[in-house]
PDB file of C-alpha atoms in Angstrom:
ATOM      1  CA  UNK A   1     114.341 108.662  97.775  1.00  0.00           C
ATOM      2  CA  UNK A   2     112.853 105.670 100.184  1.00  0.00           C
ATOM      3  CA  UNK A   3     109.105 104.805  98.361  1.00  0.00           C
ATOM      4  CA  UNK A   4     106.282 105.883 100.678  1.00  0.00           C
ATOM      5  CA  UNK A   5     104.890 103.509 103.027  1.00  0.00           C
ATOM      6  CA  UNK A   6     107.474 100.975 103.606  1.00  0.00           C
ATOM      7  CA  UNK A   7     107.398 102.442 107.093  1.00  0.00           C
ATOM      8  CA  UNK A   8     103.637 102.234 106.654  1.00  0.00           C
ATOM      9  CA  UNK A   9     103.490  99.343 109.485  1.00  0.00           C
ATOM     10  CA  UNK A  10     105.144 101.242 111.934  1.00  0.00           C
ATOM     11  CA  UNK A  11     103.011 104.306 111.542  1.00  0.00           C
ATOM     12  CA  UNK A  12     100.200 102.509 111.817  1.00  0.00           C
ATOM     13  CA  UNK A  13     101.385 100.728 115.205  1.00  0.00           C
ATOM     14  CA  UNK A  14     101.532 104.446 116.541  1.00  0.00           C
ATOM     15  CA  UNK A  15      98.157 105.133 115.272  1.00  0.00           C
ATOM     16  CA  UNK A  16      96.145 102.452 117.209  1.00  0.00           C
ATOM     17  CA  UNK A  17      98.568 102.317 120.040  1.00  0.00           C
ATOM     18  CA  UNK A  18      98.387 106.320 120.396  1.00  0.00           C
ATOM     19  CA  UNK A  19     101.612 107.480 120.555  1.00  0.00           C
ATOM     20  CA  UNK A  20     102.968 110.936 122.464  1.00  0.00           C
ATOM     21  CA  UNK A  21     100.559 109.938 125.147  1.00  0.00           C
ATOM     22  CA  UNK A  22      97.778 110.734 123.565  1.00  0.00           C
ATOM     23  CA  UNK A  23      94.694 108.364 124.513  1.00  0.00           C
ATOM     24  CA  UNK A  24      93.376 106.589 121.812  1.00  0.00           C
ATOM     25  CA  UNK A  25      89.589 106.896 120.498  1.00  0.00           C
ATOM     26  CA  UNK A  26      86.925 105.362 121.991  1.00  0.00           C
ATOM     27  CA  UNK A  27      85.412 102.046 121.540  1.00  0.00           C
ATOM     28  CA  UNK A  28      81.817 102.638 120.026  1.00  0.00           C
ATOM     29  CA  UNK A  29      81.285  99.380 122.033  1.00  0.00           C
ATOM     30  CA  UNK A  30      81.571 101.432 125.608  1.00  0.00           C
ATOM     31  CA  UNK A  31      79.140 103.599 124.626  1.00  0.00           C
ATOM     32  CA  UNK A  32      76.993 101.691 122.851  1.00  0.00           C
ATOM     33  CA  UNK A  33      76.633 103.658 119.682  1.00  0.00           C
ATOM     34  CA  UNK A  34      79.277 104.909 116.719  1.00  0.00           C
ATOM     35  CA  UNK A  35      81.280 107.558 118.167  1.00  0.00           C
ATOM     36  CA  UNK A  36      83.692 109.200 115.636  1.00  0.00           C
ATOM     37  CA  UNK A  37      85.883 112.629 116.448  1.00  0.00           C
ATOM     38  CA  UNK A  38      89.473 114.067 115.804  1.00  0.00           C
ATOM     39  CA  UNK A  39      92.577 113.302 117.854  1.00  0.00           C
ATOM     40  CA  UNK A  40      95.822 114.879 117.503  1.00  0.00           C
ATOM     41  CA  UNK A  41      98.675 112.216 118.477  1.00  0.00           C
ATOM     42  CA  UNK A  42     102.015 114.301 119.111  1.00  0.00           C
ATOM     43  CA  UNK A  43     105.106 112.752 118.326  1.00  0.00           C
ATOM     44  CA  UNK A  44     107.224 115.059 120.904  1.00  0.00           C
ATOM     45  CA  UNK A  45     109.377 115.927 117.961  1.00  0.00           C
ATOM     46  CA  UNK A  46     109.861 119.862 116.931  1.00  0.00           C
ATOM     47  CA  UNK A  47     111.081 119.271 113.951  1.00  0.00           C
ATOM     48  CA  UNK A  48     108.272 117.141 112.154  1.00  0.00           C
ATOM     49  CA  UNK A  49     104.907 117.661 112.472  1.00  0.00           C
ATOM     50  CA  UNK A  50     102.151 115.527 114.545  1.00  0.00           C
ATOM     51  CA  UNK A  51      99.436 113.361 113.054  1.00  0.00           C
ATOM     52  CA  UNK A  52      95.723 114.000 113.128  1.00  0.00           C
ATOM     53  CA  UNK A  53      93.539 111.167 113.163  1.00  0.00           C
ATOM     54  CA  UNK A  54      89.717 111.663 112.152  1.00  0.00           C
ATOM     55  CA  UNK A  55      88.025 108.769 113.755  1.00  0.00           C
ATOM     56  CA  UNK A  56      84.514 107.086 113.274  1.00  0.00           C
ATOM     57  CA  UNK A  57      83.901 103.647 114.991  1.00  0.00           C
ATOM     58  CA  UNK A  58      80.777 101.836 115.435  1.00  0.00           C
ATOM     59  CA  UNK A  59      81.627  98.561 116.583  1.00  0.00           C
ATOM     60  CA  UNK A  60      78.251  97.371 116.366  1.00  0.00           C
ATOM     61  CA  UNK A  61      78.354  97.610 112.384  1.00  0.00           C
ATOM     62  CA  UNK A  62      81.825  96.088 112.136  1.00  0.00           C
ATOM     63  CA  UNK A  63      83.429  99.228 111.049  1.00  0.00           C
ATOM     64  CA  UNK A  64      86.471 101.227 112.243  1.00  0.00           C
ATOM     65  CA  UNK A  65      87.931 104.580 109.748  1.00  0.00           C
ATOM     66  CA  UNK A  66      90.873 106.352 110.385  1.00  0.00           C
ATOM     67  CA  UNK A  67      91.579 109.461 108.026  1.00  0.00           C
ATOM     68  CA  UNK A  68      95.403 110.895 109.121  1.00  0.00           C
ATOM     69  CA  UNK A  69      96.830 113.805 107.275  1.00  0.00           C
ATOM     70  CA  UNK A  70      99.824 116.088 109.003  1.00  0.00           C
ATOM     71  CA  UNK A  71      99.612 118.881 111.303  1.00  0.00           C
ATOM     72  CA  UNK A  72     101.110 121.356 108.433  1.00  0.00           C
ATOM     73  CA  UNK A  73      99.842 124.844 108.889  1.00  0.00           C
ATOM     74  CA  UNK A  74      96.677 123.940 111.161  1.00  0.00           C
ATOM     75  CA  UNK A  75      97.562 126.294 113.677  1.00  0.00           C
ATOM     76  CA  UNK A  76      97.042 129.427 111.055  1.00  0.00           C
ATOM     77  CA  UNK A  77      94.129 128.024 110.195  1.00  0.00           C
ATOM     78  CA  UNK A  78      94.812 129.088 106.457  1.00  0.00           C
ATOM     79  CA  UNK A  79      93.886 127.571 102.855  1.00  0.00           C
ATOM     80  CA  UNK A  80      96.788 125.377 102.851  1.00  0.00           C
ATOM     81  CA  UNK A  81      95.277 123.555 105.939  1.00  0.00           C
ATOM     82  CA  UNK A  82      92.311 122.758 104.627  1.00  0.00           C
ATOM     83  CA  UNK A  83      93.529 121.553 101.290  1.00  0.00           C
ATOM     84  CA  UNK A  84      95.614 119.084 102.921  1.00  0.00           C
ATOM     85  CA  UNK A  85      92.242 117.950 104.863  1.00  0.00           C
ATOM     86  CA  UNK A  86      90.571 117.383 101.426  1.00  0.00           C
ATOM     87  CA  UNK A  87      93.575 116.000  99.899  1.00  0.00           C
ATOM     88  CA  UNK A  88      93.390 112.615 102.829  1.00  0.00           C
ATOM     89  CA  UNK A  89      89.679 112.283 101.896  1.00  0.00           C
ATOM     90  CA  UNK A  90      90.563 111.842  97.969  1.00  0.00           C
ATOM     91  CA  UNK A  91      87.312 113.983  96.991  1.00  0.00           C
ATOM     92  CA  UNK A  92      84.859 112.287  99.805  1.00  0.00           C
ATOM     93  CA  UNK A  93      83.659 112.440 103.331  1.00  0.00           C
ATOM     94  CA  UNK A  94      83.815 110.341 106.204  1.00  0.00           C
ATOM     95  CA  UNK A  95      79.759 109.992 105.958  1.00  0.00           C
ATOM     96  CA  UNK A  96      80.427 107.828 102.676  1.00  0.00           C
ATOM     97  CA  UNK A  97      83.269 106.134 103.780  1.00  0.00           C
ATOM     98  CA  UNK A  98      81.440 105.168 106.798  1.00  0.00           C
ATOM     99  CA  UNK A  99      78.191 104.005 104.791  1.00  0.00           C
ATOM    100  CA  UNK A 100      80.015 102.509 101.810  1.00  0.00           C
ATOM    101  CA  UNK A 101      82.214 100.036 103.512  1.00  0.00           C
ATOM    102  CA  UNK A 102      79.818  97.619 106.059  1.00  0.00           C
ATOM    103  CA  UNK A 103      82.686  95.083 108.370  1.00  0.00           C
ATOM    104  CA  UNK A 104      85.221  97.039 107.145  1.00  0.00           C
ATOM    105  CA  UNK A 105      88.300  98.548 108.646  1.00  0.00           C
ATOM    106  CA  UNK A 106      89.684 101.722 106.756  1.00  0.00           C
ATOM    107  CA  UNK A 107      93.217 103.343 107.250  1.00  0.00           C
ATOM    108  CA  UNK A 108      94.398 106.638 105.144  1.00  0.00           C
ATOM    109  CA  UNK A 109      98.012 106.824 106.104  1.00  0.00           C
ATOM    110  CA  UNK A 110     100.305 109.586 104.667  1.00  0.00           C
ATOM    111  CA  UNK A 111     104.169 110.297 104.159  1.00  0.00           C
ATOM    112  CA  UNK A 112     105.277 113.856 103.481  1.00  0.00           C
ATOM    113  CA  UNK A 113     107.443 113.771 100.611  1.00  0.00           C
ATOM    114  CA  UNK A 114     107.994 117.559 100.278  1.00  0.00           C
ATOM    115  CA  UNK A 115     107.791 120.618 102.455  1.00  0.00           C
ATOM    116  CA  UNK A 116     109.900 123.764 101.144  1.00  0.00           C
ATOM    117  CA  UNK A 117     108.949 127.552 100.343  1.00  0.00           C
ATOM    118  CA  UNK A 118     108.346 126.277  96.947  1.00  0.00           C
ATOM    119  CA  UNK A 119     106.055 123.551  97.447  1.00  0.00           C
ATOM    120  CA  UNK A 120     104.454 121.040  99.698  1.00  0.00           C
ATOM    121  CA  UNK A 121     103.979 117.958  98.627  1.00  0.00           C
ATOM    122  CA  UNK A 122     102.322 114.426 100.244  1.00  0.00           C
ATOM    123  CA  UNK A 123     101.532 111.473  99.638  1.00  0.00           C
ATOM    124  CA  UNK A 124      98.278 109.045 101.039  1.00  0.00           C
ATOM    125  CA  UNK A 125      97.376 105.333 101.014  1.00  0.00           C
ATOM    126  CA  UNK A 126      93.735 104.114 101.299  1.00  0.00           C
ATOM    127  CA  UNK A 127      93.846 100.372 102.390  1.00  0.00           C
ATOM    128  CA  UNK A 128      90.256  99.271 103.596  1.00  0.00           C
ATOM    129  CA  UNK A 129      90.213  95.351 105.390  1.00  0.00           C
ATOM    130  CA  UNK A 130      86.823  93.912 105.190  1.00  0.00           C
ATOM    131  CA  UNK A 131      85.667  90.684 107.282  1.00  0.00           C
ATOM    132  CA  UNK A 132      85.879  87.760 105.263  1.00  0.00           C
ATOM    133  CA  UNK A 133      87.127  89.230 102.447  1.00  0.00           C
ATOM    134  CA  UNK A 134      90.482  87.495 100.500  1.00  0.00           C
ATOM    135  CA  UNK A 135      92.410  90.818 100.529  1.00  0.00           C
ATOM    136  CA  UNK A 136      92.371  94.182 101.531  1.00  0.00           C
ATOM    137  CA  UNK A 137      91.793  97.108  98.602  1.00  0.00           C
ATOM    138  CA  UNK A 138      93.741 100.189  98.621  1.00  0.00           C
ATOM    139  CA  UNK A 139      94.782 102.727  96.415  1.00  0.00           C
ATOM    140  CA  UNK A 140      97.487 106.090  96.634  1.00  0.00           C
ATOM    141  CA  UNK A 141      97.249 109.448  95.553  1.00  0.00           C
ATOM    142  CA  UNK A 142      99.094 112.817  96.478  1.00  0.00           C
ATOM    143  CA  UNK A 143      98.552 116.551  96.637  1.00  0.00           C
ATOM    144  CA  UNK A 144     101.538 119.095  96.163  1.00  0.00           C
ATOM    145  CA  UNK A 145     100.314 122.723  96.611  1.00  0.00           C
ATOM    146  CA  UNK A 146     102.249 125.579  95.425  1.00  0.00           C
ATOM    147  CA  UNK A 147     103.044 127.888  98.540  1.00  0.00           C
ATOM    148  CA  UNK A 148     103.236 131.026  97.019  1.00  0.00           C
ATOM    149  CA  UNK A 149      99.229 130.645  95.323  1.00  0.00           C
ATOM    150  CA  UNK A 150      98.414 128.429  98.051  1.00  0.00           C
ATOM    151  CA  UNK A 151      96.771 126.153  95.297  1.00  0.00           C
ATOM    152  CA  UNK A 152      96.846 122.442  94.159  1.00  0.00           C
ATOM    153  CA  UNK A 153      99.205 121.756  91.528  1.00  0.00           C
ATOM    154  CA  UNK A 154      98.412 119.944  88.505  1.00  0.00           C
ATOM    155  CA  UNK A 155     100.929 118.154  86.390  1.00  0.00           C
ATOM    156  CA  UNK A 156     100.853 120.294  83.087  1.00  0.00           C
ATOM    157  CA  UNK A 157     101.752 123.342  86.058  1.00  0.00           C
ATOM    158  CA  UNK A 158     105.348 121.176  86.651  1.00  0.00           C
ATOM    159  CA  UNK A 159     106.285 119.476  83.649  1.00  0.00           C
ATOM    160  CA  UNK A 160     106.235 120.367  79.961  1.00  0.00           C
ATOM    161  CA  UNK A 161     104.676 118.642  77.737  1.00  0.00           C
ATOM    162  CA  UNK A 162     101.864 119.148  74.569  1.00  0.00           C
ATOM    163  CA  UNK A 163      99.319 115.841  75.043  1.00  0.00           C
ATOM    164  CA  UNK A 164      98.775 112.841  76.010  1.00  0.00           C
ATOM    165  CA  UNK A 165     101.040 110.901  73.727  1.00  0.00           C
ATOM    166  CA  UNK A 166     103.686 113.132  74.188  1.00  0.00           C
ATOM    167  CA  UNK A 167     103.468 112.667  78.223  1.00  0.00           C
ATOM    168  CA  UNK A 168     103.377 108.422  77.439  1.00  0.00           C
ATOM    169  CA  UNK A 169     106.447 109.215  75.611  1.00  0.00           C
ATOM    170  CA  UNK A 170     108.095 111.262  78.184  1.00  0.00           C
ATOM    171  CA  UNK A 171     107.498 108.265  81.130  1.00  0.00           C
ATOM    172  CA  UNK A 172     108.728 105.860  78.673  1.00  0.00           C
ATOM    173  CA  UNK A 173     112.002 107.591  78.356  1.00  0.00           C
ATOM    174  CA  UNK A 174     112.892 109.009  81.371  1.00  0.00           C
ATOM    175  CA  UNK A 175     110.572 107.359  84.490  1.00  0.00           C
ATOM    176  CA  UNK A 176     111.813 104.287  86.620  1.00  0.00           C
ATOM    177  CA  UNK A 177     109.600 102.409  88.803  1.00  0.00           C
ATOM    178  CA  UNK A 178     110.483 102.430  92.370  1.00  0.00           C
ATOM    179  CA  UNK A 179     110.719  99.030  94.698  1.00  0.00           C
ATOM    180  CA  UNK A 180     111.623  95.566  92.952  1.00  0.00           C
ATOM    181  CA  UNK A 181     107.739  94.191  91.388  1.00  0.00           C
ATOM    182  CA  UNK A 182     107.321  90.337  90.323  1.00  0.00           C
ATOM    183  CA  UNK A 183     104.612  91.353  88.375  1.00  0.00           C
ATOM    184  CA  UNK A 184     105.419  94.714  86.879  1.00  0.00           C
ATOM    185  CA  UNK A 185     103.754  95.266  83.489  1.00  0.00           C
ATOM    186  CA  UNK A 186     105.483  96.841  81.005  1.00  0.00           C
ATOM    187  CA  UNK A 187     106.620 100.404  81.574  1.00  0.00           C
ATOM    188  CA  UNK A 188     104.421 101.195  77.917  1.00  0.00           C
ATOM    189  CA  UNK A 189     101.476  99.365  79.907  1.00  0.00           C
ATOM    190  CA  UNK A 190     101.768 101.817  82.752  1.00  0.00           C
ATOM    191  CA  UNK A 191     102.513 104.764  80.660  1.00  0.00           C
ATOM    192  CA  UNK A 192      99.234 104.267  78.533  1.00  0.00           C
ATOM    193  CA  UNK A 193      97.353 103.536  81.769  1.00  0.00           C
ATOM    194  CA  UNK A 194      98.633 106.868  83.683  1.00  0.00           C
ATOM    195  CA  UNK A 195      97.617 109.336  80.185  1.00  0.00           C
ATOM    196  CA  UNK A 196      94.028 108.274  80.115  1.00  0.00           C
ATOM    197  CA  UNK A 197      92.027 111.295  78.798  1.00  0.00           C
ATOM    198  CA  UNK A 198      90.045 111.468  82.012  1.00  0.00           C
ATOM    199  CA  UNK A 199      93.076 111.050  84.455  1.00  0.00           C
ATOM    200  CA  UNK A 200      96.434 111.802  83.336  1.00  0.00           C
ATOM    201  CA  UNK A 201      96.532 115.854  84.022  1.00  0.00           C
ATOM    202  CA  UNK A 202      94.643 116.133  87.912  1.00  0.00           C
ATOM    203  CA  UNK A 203      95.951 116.687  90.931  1.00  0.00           C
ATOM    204  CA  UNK A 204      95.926 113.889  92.789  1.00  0.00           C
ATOM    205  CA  UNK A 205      97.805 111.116  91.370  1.00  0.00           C
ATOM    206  CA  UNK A 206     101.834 112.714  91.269  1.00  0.00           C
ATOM    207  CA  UNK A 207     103.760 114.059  94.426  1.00  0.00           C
ATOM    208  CA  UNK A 208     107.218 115.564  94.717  1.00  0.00           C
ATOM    209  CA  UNK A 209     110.192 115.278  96.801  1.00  0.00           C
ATOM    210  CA  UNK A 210     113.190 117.646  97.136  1.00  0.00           C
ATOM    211  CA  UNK A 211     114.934 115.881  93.747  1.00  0.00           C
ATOM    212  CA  UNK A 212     112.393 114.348  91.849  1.00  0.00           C
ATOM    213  CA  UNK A 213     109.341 113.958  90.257  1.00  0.00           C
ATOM    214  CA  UNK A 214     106.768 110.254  91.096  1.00  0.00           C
ATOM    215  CA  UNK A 215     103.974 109.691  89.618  1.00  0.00           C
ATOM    216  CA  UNK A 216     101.306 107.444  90.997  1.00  0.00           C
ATOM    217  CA  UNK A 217      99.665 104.731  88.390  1.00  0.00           C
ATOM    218  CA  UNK A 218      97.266 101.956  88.694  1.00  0.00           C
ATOM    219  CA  UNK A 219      97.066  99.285  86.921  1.00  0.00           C
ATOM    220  CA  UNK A 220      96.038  95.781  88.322  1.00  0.00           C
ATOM    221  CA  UNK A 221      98.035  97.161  91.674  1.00  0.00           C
ATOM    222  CA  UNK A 222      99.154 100.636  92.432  1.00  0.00           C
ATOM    223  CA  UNK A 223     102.978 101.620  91.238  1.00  0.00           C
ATOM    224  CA  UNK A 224     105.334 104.942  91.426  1.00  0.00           C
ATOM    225  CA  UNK A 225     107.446 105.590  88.724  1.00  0.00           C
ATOM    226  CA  UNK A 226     110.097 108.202  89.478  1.00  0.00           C
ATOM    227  CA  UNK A 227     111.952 110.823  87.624  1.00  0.00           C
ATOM    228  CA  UNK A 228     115.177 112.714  88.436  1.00  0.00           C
ATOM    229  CA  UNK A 229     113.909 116.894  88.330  1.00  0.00           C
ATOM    230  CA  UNK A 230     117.251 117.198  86.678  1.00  0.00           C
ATOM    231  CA  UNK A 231     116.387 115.094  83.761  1.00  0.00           C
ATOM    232  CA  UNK A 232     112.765 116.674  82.756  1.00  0.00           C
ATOM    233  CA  UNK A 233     112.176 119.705  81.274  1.00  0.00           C
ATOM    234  CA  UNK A 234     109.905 121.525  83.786  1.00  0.00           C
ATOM    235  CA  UNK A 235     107.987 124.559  83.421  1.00  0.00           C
ATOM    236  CA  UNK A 236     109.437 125.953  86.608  1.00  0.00           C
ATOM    237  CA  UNK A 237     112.371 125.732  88.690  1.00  0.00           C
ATOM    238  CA  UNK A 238     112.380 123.034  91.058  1.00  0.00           C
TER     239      UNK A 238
END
């Protein structure tokens, strides 16, 4: 399974380059004021779905937001849709991400990792580029929703395991991290860091793909540690 986001680059070149045809946003610039909206680039390809793109840009302030998430299940207009629209805001709106971040570009990019009668599963990057700052920040997280509830799944709901230390235990044993890291810290490091008390059993921070299990963990930098479905013992088949 490739790691989400190498193509990351790419996508984004379609993004601001509006791909399918479709005309990009508008420069707040133009008008003279911020100007934000939806637009709905189509790929021309039946198979996969197209991107949306929520858009706010006020040049004037130095910031430009672009919150993607996939065209899955918009059309019906169903519970599914709108869960996936929450998921690419990570609990918040564009109002605060528009007010938070002054000279700031933001990007939420997104790879679908899993999309079956069983489950759908996805993953997002928040990278945010502000003038003059050294780097840019970003952070990932996921949803996978359980088609037949049409509800966000939570880890406990997947795999089995009794607390805390017993999921540290688990990663230890049978996670990998994906992509080669210069700085990796120690896969006990990330383990203790991913079963905090106030993080380790949400939503948001594991996805799934069609043979596997990744979880999402941050510590000084954002890693995915990955999991065969064949070697856990899950609470459900896979």
């Amino acid at each position: 399974m490739a790691c989400p986001f190498l193509l990351f680059p790419a996508l984004l070149l379609l993004l601001l380059t509006g791909c399918g045809g479709q005309t990009a946003p508008p420069d707040s610039s133009q008008a003279g004021q911020a100007v934000c909206g939806t637009v709905r680039y189509d790929f021309g390809n039946t198979v996969s779905p197209c991107r949306i793109s929520d858009y706010y840009i006020d040049s004037s302030a130095g910031i430009r937001v672009f919150v993607d998430y996939p065209d899955y299940y918009q059309a019906d207009g169903g519970e599914i849709a709108e869960l996936i629209h929450q998921a690419a805001y990570n609990g918040r709106t564009m109002e605060d991400l528009a007010s938070s971040y002054p000279n700031t570009s933001i990007t939420v990019d997104y790879e679908v990792t899993r999309d079956d009668a069983q489950y759908f599963s996805a993953a997002f990057l928040f990278c945010a580029i502000t003038q003059g700052a050294a780097h840019p920040s970003s952070s990932e997280y996921a949803v996978t929703i359980d088609r037949a509830s049409n509800r966000p799944v939570r880890l406990s709901d997947i795999l089995e395991f009794d607390s805390p230390e017993d999921l540290a235990r688990l990663i230890t044993e049978s996670f990998t991290p994906l992509g080669n890291w210069s700085d990796l810290p120690p896969l006990e490091e990330l383990a203790s860091r991913y079963t905090d008390p106030d993080f380790y059993d949400g939503d948001r921070h594991f996805y799934l793909t069609e043979d596997s299990l990744c979880l999402q963990v941050s510590c000084w930098g954002d890693y995915v540690l990955e999991a065969p479905l064949s070697s856990l013992s899950l609470l459900s088949e896979p």
